Amino acid sequence: MLGLRSHNTALVLDLLRTAGAEGISRLELAERTGLTPQAVSKITARLRAEGLAADAGRRASTGGKPRTVLRLVPEAGHAVGVHLDRDELRAVLVDLDGTVVGERNTPLDLGAGAEAVLTRVAGVVEGLWGGRGERDGPGGEPWEAPAARTEPGGPGEPRAPGDEAAVRGSRRPSPLGVGIALPGPLDHARGVLHRVTGFPEWDGFPLRDALSRRLGVPVVVDKDTNAAALGLAVGGEGGSFAYLHLGTGLGAGLVIGGSVHRGPRTGAGEFGHQVLQLDGPRCGCGDRGCVEALCLGAVAGGDTDEAARVLGTGAANLVGLLDIDRVLLGGRVVEADPETFVRGVREVLEARARRTGDTPVPVRIASGGGEAGHRGRRGQLVAEGAAQSVLAPVFGRGDG
């Protein structure tokens, strides 16, 4: 099983993925992992036999014969990422590189009940990994993705070890797993939902286990903001940062020292429910004056500048608390008017920096999900991050 690898194999796979199409030699793999050349040879031989690695040509060496370089075979495995929003479902199929090779987008009522939601999710996921090779085009019509990555085939078809042709051909094996990202709060470790803001009926529902039984593959459940933050970190966003997602709700994904911070009860990032106004409007969480209620109220009233100022006030609190390197913004509300939100948040952060004497923390729009150079379309960041929650352990990331 690709998902059940030794730590050393995960290190090698990660370096193969990072090297890209140019590849990396066995000697370089040994130097960068600290493994012996013999251990690297055994690992790469096994990966080649299983179709996960392939020759990428030869490279001149400082002495002796040219070195053979190896590359990852991206199409040797796939993962599905699903963003369950309150009114919409976005799903992507990604290869081992994180490149999106299929996507679906459909309306969803998160309050329709567990059975209806699970049925919708299962249908979309099975359609994606069934290899129909379709994406939703700009007008909602399906279009066919490149044949090398999306040939049709049935779900769950087996592939003989080392048979790359089976990967590229007409049959696609079942995905490594499915990542589900949705609004919190929830228990990431157990895959159990808590009182999702606006949908308290989901409290205690074992979403991970219910979907895993229905789909027959491993399932990972996480908050939408954590999934997006993971996708950004895997895609090269380094250091410590906060990803603020303003859509149907407001939350934060926190990356501290390169790893997603969830907290001991996996409840970190409930950014939208910090109270800014004690006698403010009632929030869907039951409290008053939450930054989410204030932001969405301003947006509903057509005052985007005020929404950006409120978001900036919350971001300034976060910067003062965690001393992060940067603030990234995303979500459908931000994407509808990115310049206003970046400007408004930046002004609040710069005003704070003038008071404290610190260097202003930069703020910008999150660049998108997936691997660097393979950025997805706008709106896919959370779904791509959800897929990365399945792939991360394969490549040795412990925060998947």
Short mmCIF file of C-alpha atoms in Angstrom, two decimals:
data_model
loop_
_atom_site.label_atom_id
_atom_site.label_comp_id
_atom_site.label_asym_id
_atom_site.label_seq_id
_atom_site.Cartn_x
_atom_site.Cartn_y
_atom_site.Cartn_z
CA MET A 1 0.00 0.00 0.00
CA LEU A 2 1.37 3.39 -1.02
CA GLY A 3 -0.07 5.02 2.09
CA LEU A 4 1.74 2.60 4.43
CA ARG A 5 5.42 3.34 3.92
CA SER A 6 8.45 3.40 6.15
CA HIS A 7 9.85 6.73 7.23
CA ASN A 8 12.88 6.24 4.98
CA THR A 9 10.74 5.46 1.95
CA ALA A 10 8.67 8.57 2.64
CA LEU A 11 11.85 10.66 2.69
CA VAL A 12 12.89 9.30 -0.69
CA LEU A 13 9.42 9.81 -2.17
CA ASP A 14 9.37 13.40 -0.95
CA LEU A 15 12.74 14.15 -2.56
CA LEU A 16 11.62 12.53 -5.81
CA ARG A 17 8.52 14.69 -5.79
CA THR A 18 10.49 17.84 -5.00
CA ALA A 19 12.98 17.13 -7.81
CA GLY A 20 10.23 17.19 -10.40
CA ALA A 21 10.68 16.04 -13.98
CA GLU A 22 14.44 16.67 -13.90
CA GLY A 23 14.85 13.90 -11.35
CA ILE A 24 17.48 13.17 -8.74
CA SER A 25 20.29 10.63 -8.57
CA ARG A 26 20.63 7.86 -6.00
CA LEU A 27 23.81 9.48 -4.71
CA GLU A 28 21.97 12.74 -4.10
CA LEU A 29 19.17 10.85 -2.39
CA ALA A 30 21.70 9.22 -0.06
CA GLU A 31 23.36 12.56 0.71
CA ARG A 32 20.09 14.36 1.46
CA THR A 33 18.45 11.62 3.50
CA GLY A 34 21.54 10.43 5.37
CA LEU A 35 20.79 6.86 4.27
CA THR A 36 23.44 4.52 2.97
CA PRO A 37 23.70 4.11 -0.82
CA GLN A 38 22.71 0.46 -0.36
CA ALA A 39 19.53 1.42 1.51
CA VAL A 40 18.64 3.99 -1.15
CA SER A 41 19.20 1.42 -3.91
CA LYS A 42 16.82 -1.03 -2.20
CA ILE A 43 14.15 1.63 -1.69
CA THR A 44 14.35 2.98 -5.24
CA ALA A 45 14.34 -0.53 -6.71
CA ARG A 46 11.13 -1.26 -4.84
CA LEU A 47 9.59 2.04 -5.93
CA ARG A 48 10.52 1.34 -9.55
CA ALA A 49 9.03 -2.15 -9.35
CA GLU A 50 5.79 -0.69 -8.02
CA GLY A 51 5.64 1.96 -10.77
CA LEU A 52 6.17 4.88 -8.38
CA ALA A 53 9.59 5.87 -9.75
CA ALA A 54 11.08 5.82 -13.23
CA ASP A 55 14.28 6.79 -15.00
CA ALA A 56 14.58 10.46 -15.91
CA GLY A 57 17.74 10.18 -18.01
CA ARG A 58 21.39 10.55 -17.14
CA ARG A 59 23.38 13.36 -15.63
CA ALA A 60 27.09 14.05 -15.99
CA SER A 61 29.15 13.28 -12.88
CA THR A 62 32.47 14.65 -11.63
CA GLY A 63 34.11 11.33 -12.40
CA GLY A 64 33.18 7.98 -13.86
CA LYS A 65 30.10 7.17 -15.87
CA PRO A 66 27.05 9.48 -15.92
CA ARG A 67 24.59 9.02 -13.10
CA THR A 68 21.08 7.73 -13.73
CA VAL A 69 18.50 10.08 -12.29
CA LEU A 70 15.07 9.03 -11.09
CA ARG A 71 11.75 10.84 -10.99
CA LEU A 72 8.41 10.32 -9.33
CA VAL A 73 5.64 8.89 -11.53
CA PRO A 74 2.81 11.30 -10.60
CA GLU A 75 0.05 9.24 -12.20
CA ALA A 76 0.91 6.18 -10.08
CA GLY A 77 -1.45 7.34 -7.34
CA HIS A 78 -4.30 9.76 -6.79
CA ALA A 79 -6.21 11.36 -3.94
CA VAL A 80 -9.58 13.09 -3.82
CA GLY A 81 -10.13 16.33 -1.94
CA VAL A 82 -13.63 17.56 -1.09
CA HIS A 83 -14.63 20.98 0.22
CA LEU A 84 -18.02 20.71 1.90
CA ASP A 85 -19.27 24.26 2.27
CA ARG A 86 -22.66 25.23 3.66
CA ASP A 87 -24.15 25.62 0.17
CA GLU A 88 -21.66 24.07 -2.23
CA LEU A 89 -19.48 21.02 -2.79
CA ARG A 90 -16.15 21.28 -4.61
CA ALA A 91 -14.11 18.16 -5.30
CA VAL A 92 -10.79 17.62 -7.03
CA LEU A 93 -8.81 14.57 -8.07
CA VAL A 94 -5.05 15.12 -7.79
CA ASP A 95 -2.06 12.99 -8.70
CA LEU A 96 0.99 12.42 -6.50
CA ASP A 97 2.40 15.76 -7.63
CA GLY A 98 -0.67 17.57 -6.37
CA THR A 99 -1.71 18.44 -9.91
CA VAL A 100 -5.47 18.63 -10.39
CA VAL A 101 -6.53 16.11 -13.04
CA GLY A 102 -10.28 16.28 -12.49
CA GLU A 103 -12.77 18.43 -10.63
CA ARG A 104 -16.46 18.70 -9.84
CA ASN A 105 -18.53 21.54 -8.42
CA THR A 106 -22.18 21.17 -7.38
CA PRO A 107 -24.70 22.91 -5.11
CA LEU A 108 -25.11 21.42 -1.65
CA ASP A 109 -27.36 21.99 1.35
CA LEU A 110 -25.32 21.07 4.42
CA GLY A 111 -28.54 21.14 6.42
CA ALA A 112 -30.28 18.52 4.25
CA GLY A 113 -29.35 15.74 6.65
CA ALA A 114 -26.52 13.23 6.91
CA GLU A 115 -27.89 10.69 4.44
CA ALA A 116 -28.50 13.25 1.70
CA VAL A 117 -25.07 14.84 2.16
CA LEU A 118 -23.22 11.51 2.27
CA THR A 119 -25.02 10.34 -0.86
CA ARG A 120 -24.06 13.51 -2.71
CA VAL A 121 -20.43 13.30 -1.60
CA ALA A 122 -20.17 9.60 -2.52
CA GLY A 123 -21.63 10.23 -5.98
CA VAL A 124 -19.22 13.06 -6.74
CA VAL A 125 -16.18 11.21 -5.41
CA GLU A 126 -16.99 8.00 -7.29
CA GLY A 127 -17.56 9.99 -10.46
CA LEU A 128 -14.14 11.60 -10.13
CA TRP A 129 -12.13 8.48 -9.46
CA GLY A 130 -14.18 6.56 -12.03
CA GLY A 131 -11.98 8.36 -14.52
CA ARG A 132 -14.60 10.18 -16.52
CA GLY A 133 -12.00 12.86 -17.16
CA GLU A 134 -14.34 15.78 -16.72
CA ARG A 135 -14.04 19.13 -15.08
CA ASP A 136 -16.67 21.77 -14.67
CA GLY A 137 -15.95 24.42 -17.27
CA PRO A 138 -16.44 28.17 -16.80
CA GLY A 139 -20.14 27.91 -17.65
CA GLY A 140 -20.71 24.69 -15.72
CA GLU A 141 -20.37 22.44 -18.75
CA PRO A 142 -17.95 19.51 -18.42
CA TRP A 143 -14.72 19.50 -20.38
CA GLU A 144 -12.23 16.71 -20.92
CA ALA A 145 -8.87 16.83 -19.15
CA PRO A 146 -5.60 15.68 -20.81
CA ALA A 147 -5.79 12.04 -21.77
CA ALA A 148 -2.48 11.09 -20.16
CA ARG A 149 -3.94 11.77 -16.73
CA THR A 150 -7.66 11.17 -17.12
CA GLU A 151 -8.37 8.16 -19.29
CA PRO A 152 -11.72 6.54 -18.45
CA GLY A 153 -11.92 3.41 -16.30
CA GLY A 154 -13.84 1.87 -13.45
CA PRO A 155 -13.22 2.64 -9.78
CA GLY A 156 -11.23 0.18 -7.75
CA GLU A 157 -9.47 -1.50 -10.69
CA PRO A 158 -6.29 -3.24 -9.50
CA ARG A 159 -2.87 -2.51 -10.97
CA ALA A 160 -0.02 -4.98 -11.08
CA PRO A 161 3.12 -3.71 -9.29
CA GLY A 162 5.44 -1.95 -11.70
CA ASP A 163 2.88 -1.72 -14.47
CA GLU A 164 3.05 1.97 -15.40
CA ALA A 165 0.99 1.30 -18.50
CA ALA A 166 -1.91 0.27 -16.28
CA VAL A 167 -1.75 3.67 -14.62
CA ARG A 168 -1.66 5.54 -17.88
CA GLY A 169 -4.11 3.32 -19.67
CA SER A 170 -7.81 2.80 -19.60
CA ARG A 171 -8.13 1.63 -15.97
CA ARG A 172 -7.57 3.79 -12.89
CA PRO A 173 -7.04 2.24 -9.45
CA SER A 174 -8.96 3.41 -6.42
CA PRO A 175 -7.60 6.59 -4.83
CA LEU A 176 -5.26 6.46 -1.85
CA GLY A 177 -7.97 8.13 0.15
CA VAL A 178 -10.42 11.01 0.36
CA GLY A 179 -9.84 14.22 2.29
CA ILE A 180 -12.97 16.05 3.50
CA ALA A 181 -12.73 19.69 4.56
CA LEU A 182 -15.67 21.59 6.03
CA PRO A 183 -16.46 24.34 8.54
CA GLY A 184 -15.66 23.63 12.17
CA PRO A 185 -15.57 23.04 14.97
CA LEU A 186 -14.71 19.36 14.67
CA ASP A 187 -12.39 16.66 16.01
CA HIS A 188 -9.74 16.07 13.35
CA ALA A 189 -8.17 13.11 15.18
CA ARG A 190 -11.43 11.12 15.36
CA GLY A 191 -13.14 12.56 12.28
CA VAL A 192 -16.17 13.57 14.34
CA LEU A 193 -18.07 16.83 13.82
CA HIS A 194 -19.01 19.18 16.63
CA ARG A 195 -21.60 21.95 16.48
CA VAL A 196 -20.84 23.22 12.98
CA THR A 197 -21.80 26.90 13.06
CA GLY A 198 -25.33 27.21 11.73
CA PHE A 199 -25.82 23.41 11.61
CA PRO A 200 -25.87 22.10 15.19
CA GLU A 201 -27.58 18.89 14.06
CA TRP A 202 -24.18 17.57 12.93
CA ASP A 203 -22.88 17.58 16.50
CA GLY A 204 -21.27 14.19 17.27
CA PHE A 205 -21.63 12.79 13.76
CA PRO A 206 -18.74 10.38 12.86
CA LEU A 207 -18.23 11.71 9.33
CA ARG A 208 -14.88 10.01 8.74
CA ASP A 209 -16.06 6.51 9.59
CA ALA A 210 -19.41 6.91 7.84
CA LEU A 211 -17.80 7.99 4.58
CA SER A 212 -15.00 5.45 4.79
CA ARG A 213 -17.53 2.63 5.09
CA ARG A 214 -19.49 3.95 2.12
CA LEU A 215 -16.51 4.61 -0.14
CA GLY A 216 -14.27 1.71 0.89
CA VAL A 217 -11.13 3.88 1.15
CA PRO A 218 -9.45 5.80 3.99
CA VAL A 219 -11.00 9.19 4.78
CA VAL A 220 -9.45 12.19 6.54
CA VAL A 221 -11.68 14.95 7.98
CA ASP A 222 -10.39 18.42 8.81
CA LYS A 223 -11.53 22.01 9.02
CA ASP A 224 -11.61 23.85 5.72
CA THR A 225 -9.10 26.43 6.91
CA ASN A 226 -6.62 23.80 8.12
CA ALA A 227 -6.85 22.00 4.79
CA ALA A 228 -6.15 25.21 2.90
CA ALA A 229 -3.21 26.02 5.20
CA LEU A 230 -1.76 22.54 4.65
CA GLY A 231 -2.06 22.92 0.89
CA LEU A 232 -0.26 26.25 1.04
CA ALA A 233 2.53 24.85 3.24
CA VAL A 234 3.04 21.83 0.97
CA GLY A 235 3.03 24.16 -2.02
CA GLY A 236 6.00 26.12 -0.66
CA GLU A 237 4.53 28.74 1.67
CA GLY A 238 7.19 28.68 4.35
CA GLY A 239 7.59 29.92 7.90
CA SER A 240 4.64 30.82 10.12
CA PHE A 241 1.47 32.29 8.67
CA ALA A 242 -2.28 32.59 9.11
CA TYR A 243 -4.69 31.83 6.32
CA LEU A 244 -7.96 33.73 6.87
CA HIS A 245 -10.92 32.31 4.94
CA LEU A 246 -14.00 34.50 4.53
CA GLY A 247 -16.82 32.77 2.68
CA THR A 248 -20.06 31.50 4.14
CA GLY A 249 -18.24 31.79 7.47
CA LEU A 250 -14.88 32.99 8.76
CA GLY A 251 -12.01 30.92 10.12
CA ALA A 252 -8.23 30.68 10.23
CA GLY A 253 -5.71 28.03 9.34
CA LEU A 254 -2.49 28.43 11.32
CA VAL A 255 0.92 27.22 10.22
CA ILE A 256 3.57 27.58 12.92
CA GLY A 257 7.15 26.71 12.06
CA GLY A 258 6.08 25.00 8.84
CA SER A 259 3.45 22.71 10.41
CA VAL A 260 -0.32 23.10 10.70
CA HIS A 261 -1.25 23.99 14.27
CA ARG A 262 -4.50 22.33 15.38
CA GLY A 263 -4.02 22.28 19.15
CA PRO A 264 -4.33 19.29 21.52
CA ARG A 265 -8.09 19.03 20.88
CA THR A 266 -7.70 20.00 17.18
CA GLY A 267 -9.84 23.06 17.85
CA ALA A 268 -7.37 25.84 16.99
CA GLY A 269 -8.31 28.37 14.33
CA GLU A 270 -11.85 29.35 15.42
CA PHE A 271 -10.79 32.85 14.46
CA GLY A 272 -14.27 33.98 13.40
CA HIS A 273 -15.65 33.62 16.91
CA GLN A 274 -13.38 35.98 18.77
CA VAL A 275 -15.62 38.69 20.23
CA LEU A 276 -14.86 42.22 19.09
CA GLN A 277 -18.07 43.93 20.25
CA LEU A 278 -19.65 42.81 23.53
CA ASP A 279 -23.11 44.11 22.64
CA GLY A 280 -22.79 43.33 18.94
CA PRO A 281 -25.11 41.39 16.67
CA ARG A 282 -25.96 37.79 17.46
CA CYS A 283 -23.64 35.29 15.77
CA GLY A 284 -24.60 31.86 14.46
CA CYS A 285 -22.45 30.35 17.23
CA GLY A 286 -24.78 31.85 19.86
CA ASP A 287 -22.44 34.59 21.05
CA ARG A 288 -22.58 38.31 20.26
CA GLY A 289 -20.21 40.58 18.38
CA CYS A 290 -18.04 37.85 16.83
CA VAL A 291 -15.74 38.98 14.05
CA GLU A 292 -17.58 36.60 11.69
CA ALA A 293 -20.96 38.18 12.40
CA LEU A 294 -19.53 41.69 12.04
CA CYS A 295 -17.71 40.87 8.78
CA LEU A 296 -20.60 39.07 7.12
CA GLY A 297 -23.06 41.71 8.34
CA ALA A 298 -20.98 44.45 6.72
CA VAL A 299 -20.75 42.46 3.48
CA ALA A 300 -24.52 41.90 3.47
CA GLY A 301 -24.99 45.64 3.90
CA GLY A 302 -22.73 46.41 0.95
CA ASP A 303 -19.95 47.93 3.07
CA THR A 304 -16.91 45.94 1.98
CA ASP A 305 -14.54 48.55 3.36
CA GLU A 306 -15.99 48.04 6.85
CA ALA A 307 -15.80 44.26 6.45
CA ALA A 308 -12.12 44.58 5.53
CA ARG A 309 -11.46 46.83 8.53
CA VAL A 310 -13.13 44.35 10.89
CA LEU A 311 -11.16 41.48 9.35
CA GLY A 312 -7.98 43.52 9.78
CA THR A 313 -8.77 44.12 13.46
CA GLY A 314 -9.10 40.40 14.02
CA ALA A 315 -5.92 39.76 12.04
CA ALA A 316 -4.04 42.32 14.15
CA ASN A 317 -5.09 40.45 17.30
CA LEU A 318 -3.75 37.25 15.76
CA VAL A 319 -0.45 38.89 14.79
CA GLY A 320 0.00 40.24 18.32
CA LEU A 321 -0.75 36.84 19.83
CA LEU A 322 1.32 34.58 17.56
CA ASP A 323 3.97 36.86 15.98
CA ILE A 324 3.43 35.26 12.56
CA ASP A 325 5.36 36.09 9.39
CA ARG A 326 2.42 36.92 7.12
CA VAL A 327 -1.34 36.94 6.70
CA LEU A 328 -2.94 35.28 3.67
CA LEU A 329 -6.53 35.89 2.62
CA GLY A 330 -8.97 33.71 0.73
CA GLY A 331 -12.58 32.56 0.43
CA ARG A 332 -15.33 33.54 -1.97
CA VAL A 333 -16.10 36.88 -0.27
CA VAL A 334 -12.46 37.95 -0.42
CA GLU A 335 -12.11 36.70 -3.99
CA ALA A 336 -15.05 38.88 -5.04
CA ASP A 337 -13.16 42.05 -4.04
CA PRO A 338 -9.53 41.13 -3.28
CA GLU A 339 -8.03 44.60 -3.55
CA THR A 340 -10.41 46.07 -0.98
CA PHE A 341 -9.74 43.31 1.53
CA VAL A 342 -5.96 43.36 1.12
CA ARG A 343 -5.90 47.14 1.43
CA GLY A 344 -8.21 47.21 4.45
CA VAL A 345 -6.38 44.49 6.38
CA ARG A 346 -2.99 45.98 5.49
CA GLU A 347 -4.01 49.41 6.79
CA VAL A 348 -4.98 47.97 10.18
CA LEU A 349 -1.76 45.92 10.42
CA GLU A 350 0.36 48.91 9.45
CA ALA A 351 -1.37 51.09 12.05
CA ARG A 352 -0.63 48.44 14.68
CA ALA A 353 3.03 48.31 13.59
CA ARG A 354 3.36 52.09 13.97
CA ARG A 355 2.05 51.85 17.54
CA THR A 356 4.34 48.97 18.52
CA GLY A 357 7.41 49.94 16.51
CA ASP A 358 7.44 46.56 14.77
CA THR A 359 7.86 45.87 11.08
CA PRO A 360 4.41 45.55 9.46
CA VAL A 361 3.36 41.99 8.77
CA PRO A 362 2.69 41.57 5.03
CA VAL A 363 -0.75 40.58 3.80
CA ARG A 364 -1.77 39.19 0.41
CA ILE A 365 -4.19 36.89 -1.33
CA ALA A 366 -3.38 33.20 -0.94
CA SER A 367 -1.92 32.06 -4.24
CA GLY A 368 -3.84 28.77 -4.54
CA GLY A 369 -3.50 25.09 -3.71
CA GLY A 370 -1.33 22.29 -4.97
CA GLU A 371 2.35 22.06 -5.68
CA ALA A 372 4.31 25.11 -6.75
CA GLY A 373 3.84 25.58 -10.47
CA HIS A 374 0.60 23.58 -10.47
CA ARG A 375 -1.78 26.11 -8.99
CA GLY A 376 -5.44 25.31 -9.33
CA ARG A 377 -8.27 27.57 -10.35
CA ARG A 378 -9.67 30.14 -7.95
CA GLY A 379 -11.89 28.59 -5.33
CA GLN A 380 -10.12 25.23 -5.26
CA LEU A 381 -7.65 25.99 -2.49
CA VAL A 382 -9.59 24.17 0.25
CA ALA A 383 -10.39 21.11 -1.90
CA GLU A 384 -6.76 20.79 -3.02
CA GLY A 385 -5.62 21.11 0.58
CA ALA A 386 -8.05 18.36 1.55
CA ALA A 387 -6.41 16.10 -1.05
CA GLN A 388 -3.02 16.99 0.41
CA SER A 389 -4.21 15.75 3.81
CA VAL A 390 -4.26 12.28 2.21
CA LEU A 391 -0.93 12.69 0.39
CA ALA A 392 1.02 14.36 3.21
CA PRO A 393 1.73 11.16 5.21
CA VAL A 394 2.87 9.39 2.03
CA PHE A 395 5.64 11.97 1.73
CA GLY A 396 6.51 12.07 5.42
CA ARG A 397 4.56 15.13 6.55
CA GLY A 398 3.16 14.52 10.01
CA ASP A 399 0.57 17.31 9.87
CA GLY A 400 -1.62 15.78 7.17
#
